[in-house]
Amino acid sequence: MNPTTLEADSGEMAIRNEADIVLARQQVRRLTQALKFSLVDQTKMITAASELSRNTLIYGGGGEMVWKLLQQGVRSGLQLAFVDQGPGIPDLDLALKDGWTSGNGMGMGLSGSKRLVNDFQLETEPGKGTRVTITRWK
Ligand SMILES: Nc1ncnc2c1ncn2[C@@H]1O[C@H](COP(=O)(O)OP(=O)(O)O)[C@@H](O)[C@H]1O
Ligand SMILES: [Mg+2]
């Protein structure tokens, strides 16, 4: 199942600072290249990872990116989960609206990421944390 250039089919990386976001982006580039995603699809996944890891850092107070290579028949894909134990998201519909931000952002991170991937799952509980899981198939 593994592309030969990858030694594992899942892993996790800490998201604790801006440098970790750069590392997470690099890892997603490496994974999507190993899966032979088109350049456009590589960029979609990297952009989504960038937005979601920044949310993990800024709003979630830090956390992890958990990555997993998927295989379904002849289809291969990449799943990324951005996990934190932060305050959670009180109003999901609002958070997913284009242009809505509780901070100083553009409010396009969640809604934009959702459009860039094939599957988008958001689990959140006030006071417990947030997990955003995205999947893109080749
Ligand atoms: N991991 C998270 N923990 C808590 N709140 C979050 C998290 N991710 C997103 N949010 C909330 O959802 C809003 C929208 O996120 P997003 O679309 O990325 O826009 P922006 O980052 O520009 O604010 C954020 O302003 C924040 O209130
Ligand atoms: Mg954001």
Short mmCIF file of C-alpha atoms and ligand atoms in Angstrom, two decimals:
data_model
loop_
_atom_site.label_atom_id
_atom_site.label_comp_id
_atom_site.label_asym_id
_atom_site.label_seq_id
_atom_site.Cartn_x
_atom_site.Cartn_y
_atom_site.Cartn_z
CA MET A 1 0.00 0.00 0.00
CA ASN A 2 2.86 2.35 0.73
CA PRO A 3 4.41 4.43 -1.96
CA THR A 4 8.02 3.27 -1.85
CA THR A 5 9.35 6.66 -0.86
CA LEU A 6 7.38 6.68 2.40
CA GLU A 7 8.42 4.60 5.36
CA ALA A 8 5.07 4.83 7.21
CA ASP A 9 1.42 5.07 6.24
CA SER A 10 0.39 7.31 9.10
CA GLY A 11 1.93 9.69 11.55
CA GLU A 12 1.42 12.83 13.55
CA MET A 13 3.12 16.15 13.91
CA ALA A 14 2.85 18.74 16.66
CA ILE A 15 1.39 22.15 15.77
CA ARG A 16 2.77 24.47 18.42
CA ASN A 17 4.18 27.43 16.51
CA GLU A 18 4.55 29.00 13.07
CA ALA A 19 7.59 26.82 12.28
CA ASP A 20 5.46 23.71 12.87
CA ILE A 21 2.96 24.99 10.31
CA VAL A 22 5.78 25.21 7.76
CA LEU A 23 6.82 21.64 8.62
CA ALA A 24 3.23 20.42 8.32
CA ARG A 25 2.92 22.05 4.89
CA GLN A 26 6.19 20.41 3.79
CA GLN A 27 4.96 17.04 5.00
CA VAL A 28 1.68 17.40 3.09
CA ARG A 29 3.64 18.35 -0.04
CA ARG A 30 5.85 15.27 0.40
CA LEU A 31 2.86 12.98 0.98
CA THR A 32 0.84 14.28 -1.97
CA GLN A 33 3.90 14.03 -4.22
CA ALA A 34 4.49 10.44 -3.09
CA LEU A 35 0.84 9.70 -3.94
CA LYS A 36 1.42 11.31 -7.35
CA PHE A 37 -1.31 13.92 -6.90
CA SER A 38 -1.43 16.48 -9.72
CA LEU A 39 0.20 19.83 -8.93
CA VAL A 40 -3.24 21.41 -8.61
CA ASP A 41 -4.38 18.75 -6.14
CA GLN A 42 -1.12 19.01 -4.18
CA THR A 43 -1.72 22.74 -3.84
CA LYS A 44 -5.34 22.25 -2.75
CA MET A 45 -4.33 19.91 0.05
CA ILE A 46 -1.39 22.10 1.11
CA THR A 47 -3.61 25.19 1.18
CA ALA A 48 -6.25 23.44 3.28
CA ALA A 49 -3.56 22.09 5.65
CA SER A 50 -2.14 25.56 5.98
CA GLU A 51 -5.48 27.10 6.93
CA LEU A 52 -6.50 24.33 9.31
CA SER A 53 -3.13 24.08 11.07
CA ARG A 54 -3.21 27.83 11.61
CA ASN A 55 -6.67 27.51 13.17
CA THR A 56 -5.32 24.73 15.40
CA LEU A 57 -2.53 27.03 16.52
CA ILE A 58 -4.42 30.33 16.86
CA TYR A 59 -7.86 29.26 18.05
CA GLY A 60 -7.12 25.81 19.45
CA GLY A 61 -4.00 26.86 21.33
CA GLY A 62 -1.95 24.24 19.48
CA GLY A 63 -2.43 20.56 18.81
CA GLU A 64 -1.53 18.00 16.18
CA MET A 65 -1.85 17.14 12.53
CA VAL A 66 -2.49 13.43 12.12
CA TRP A 67 -1.91 12.11 8.59
CA LYS A 68 -2.96 8.83 7.05
CA LEU A 69 -2.51 7.33 3.61
CA LEU A 70 -5.70 5.69 2.37
CA GLN A 71 -6.22 2.91 -0.11
CA GLN A 72 -9.65 1.90 -1.39
CA GLY A 73 -9.35 -0.56 -4.23
CA VAL A 74 -7.21 1.19 -6.82
CA ARG A 75 -7.92 4.60 -5.30
CA SER A 76 -5.36 6.22 -3.07
CA GLY A 77 -5.90 9.23 -0.90
CA LEU A 78 -4.63 11.33 1.93
CA GLN A 79 -6.51 12.04 5.15
CA LEU A 80 -5.43 14.80 7.50
CA ALA A 81 -6.89 15.49 10.95
CA PHE A 82 -6.23 18.74 12.81
CA VAL A 83 -6.82 18.13 16.47
CA ASP A 84 -6.76 20.42 19.49
CA GLN A 85 -7.99 20.52 23.05
CA GLY A 86 -8.94 24.19 22.86
CA PRO A 87 -12.23 25.99 23.53
CA GLY A 88 -14.17 24.36 20.69
CA ILE A 89 -16.48 26.15 18.26
CA PRO A 90 -19.78 27.32 19.81
CA ASP A 91 -21.65 27.94 16.53
CA LEU A 92 -20.59 25.68 13.68
CA ASP A 93 -22.89 27.15 11.03
CA LEU A 94 -21.50 30.58 11.74
CA ALA A 95 -17.88 29.38 11.75
CA LEU A 96 -18.41 27.75 8.35
CA LYS A 97 -19.81 30.94 6.78
CA ASP A 98 -17.62 32.62 4.18
CA GLY A 99 -16.06 35.71 5.69
CA TRP A 100 -16.99 35.09 9.33
CA THR A 101 -14.14 35.36 11.82
CA SER A 102 -14.08 35.67 15.60
CA GLY A 103 -10.57 37.04 15.32
CA ASN A 104 -8.70 39.10 12.75
CA GLY A 105 -8.80 36.58 9.93
CA MET A 106 -10.50 36.61 6.55
CA GLY A 107 -12.99 33.99 7.69
CA MET A 108 -12.26 31.79 4.69
CA GLY A 109 -10.20 29.04 6.33
CA LEU A 110 -12.91 26.54 7.20
CA SER A 111 -15.25 27.29 4.30
CA GLY A 112 -12.38 27.46 1.80
CA SER A 113 -10.79 24.23 3.02
CA LYS A 114 -14.12 22.46 2.76
CA ARG A 115 -14.30 23.35 -0.93
CA LEU A 116 -10.75 22.17 -1.60
CA VAL A 117 -11.21 18.58 -0.46
CA ASN A 118 -13.44 15.59 -1.21
CA ASP A 119 -14.51 15.03 2.38
CA PHE A 120 -14.66 17.43 5.32
CA GLN A 121 -15.68 16.51 8.86
CA LEU A 122 -15.76 18.88 11.79
CA GLU A 123 -16.22 17.63 15.33
CA THR A 124 -16.14 20.10 18.16
CA GLU A 125 -17.25 20.31 21.75
CA PRO A 126 -17.25 23.51 23.81
CA GLY A 127 -14.49 23.36 26.40
CA LYS A 128 -13.07 20.12 24.99
CA GLY A 129 -11.62 20.87 21.59
CA THR A 130 -11.94 20.56 17.87
CA ARG A 131 -11.08 17.95 15.26
CA VAL A 132 -11.25 18.78 11.56
CA THR A 133 -10.69 15.81 9.26
CA ILE A 134 -10.18 16.27 5.54
CA THR A 135 -9.68 13.73 2.78
CA ARG A 136 -8.62 14.12 -0.79
CA TRP A 137 -8.53 11.23 -3.25
CA LYS A 138 -6.17 11.04 -6.18
N1 LIG B 1 -9.63 24.90 16.04
C1 LIG B 1 -10.51 25.85 16.35
N2 LIG B 1 -10.86 26.06 17.65
C2 LIG B 1 -11.75 27.02 17.99
N3 LIG B 1 -12.35 27.85 17.09
C3 LIG B 1 -12.02 27.69 15.79
C4 LIG B 1 -11.10 26.70 15.36
N4 LIG B 1 -11.00 26.78 14.01
C5 LIG B 1 -11.83 27.77 13.64
N5 LIG B 1 -12.44 28.33 14.70
C6 LIG B 1 -13.44 29.42 14.66
O1 LIG B 1 -14.01 29.49 13.38
C7 LIG B 1 -13.82 30.79 12.85
C8 LIG B 1 -13.65 30.71 11.35
O2 LIG B 1 -12.41 30.09 11.02
P1 LIG B 1 -11.75 30.40 9.62
O3 LIG B 1 -12.77 30.14 8.56
O4 LIG B 1 -10.46 29.66 9.50
O5 LIG B 1 -11.51 31.97 9.65
P2 LIG B 1 -10.37 32.83 10.37
O6 LIG B 1 -9.23 31.92 10.74
O7 LIG B 1 -9.98 33.82 9.34
O8 LIG B 1 -11.01 33.45 11.57
C9 LIG B 1 -12.63 31.36 13.58
O9 LIG B 1 -12.63 32.77 13.58
C10 LIG B 1 -12.83 30.76 14.97
O10 LIG B 1 -13.78 31.50 15.71
MG MG B 2 -8.51 30.32 9.79
#
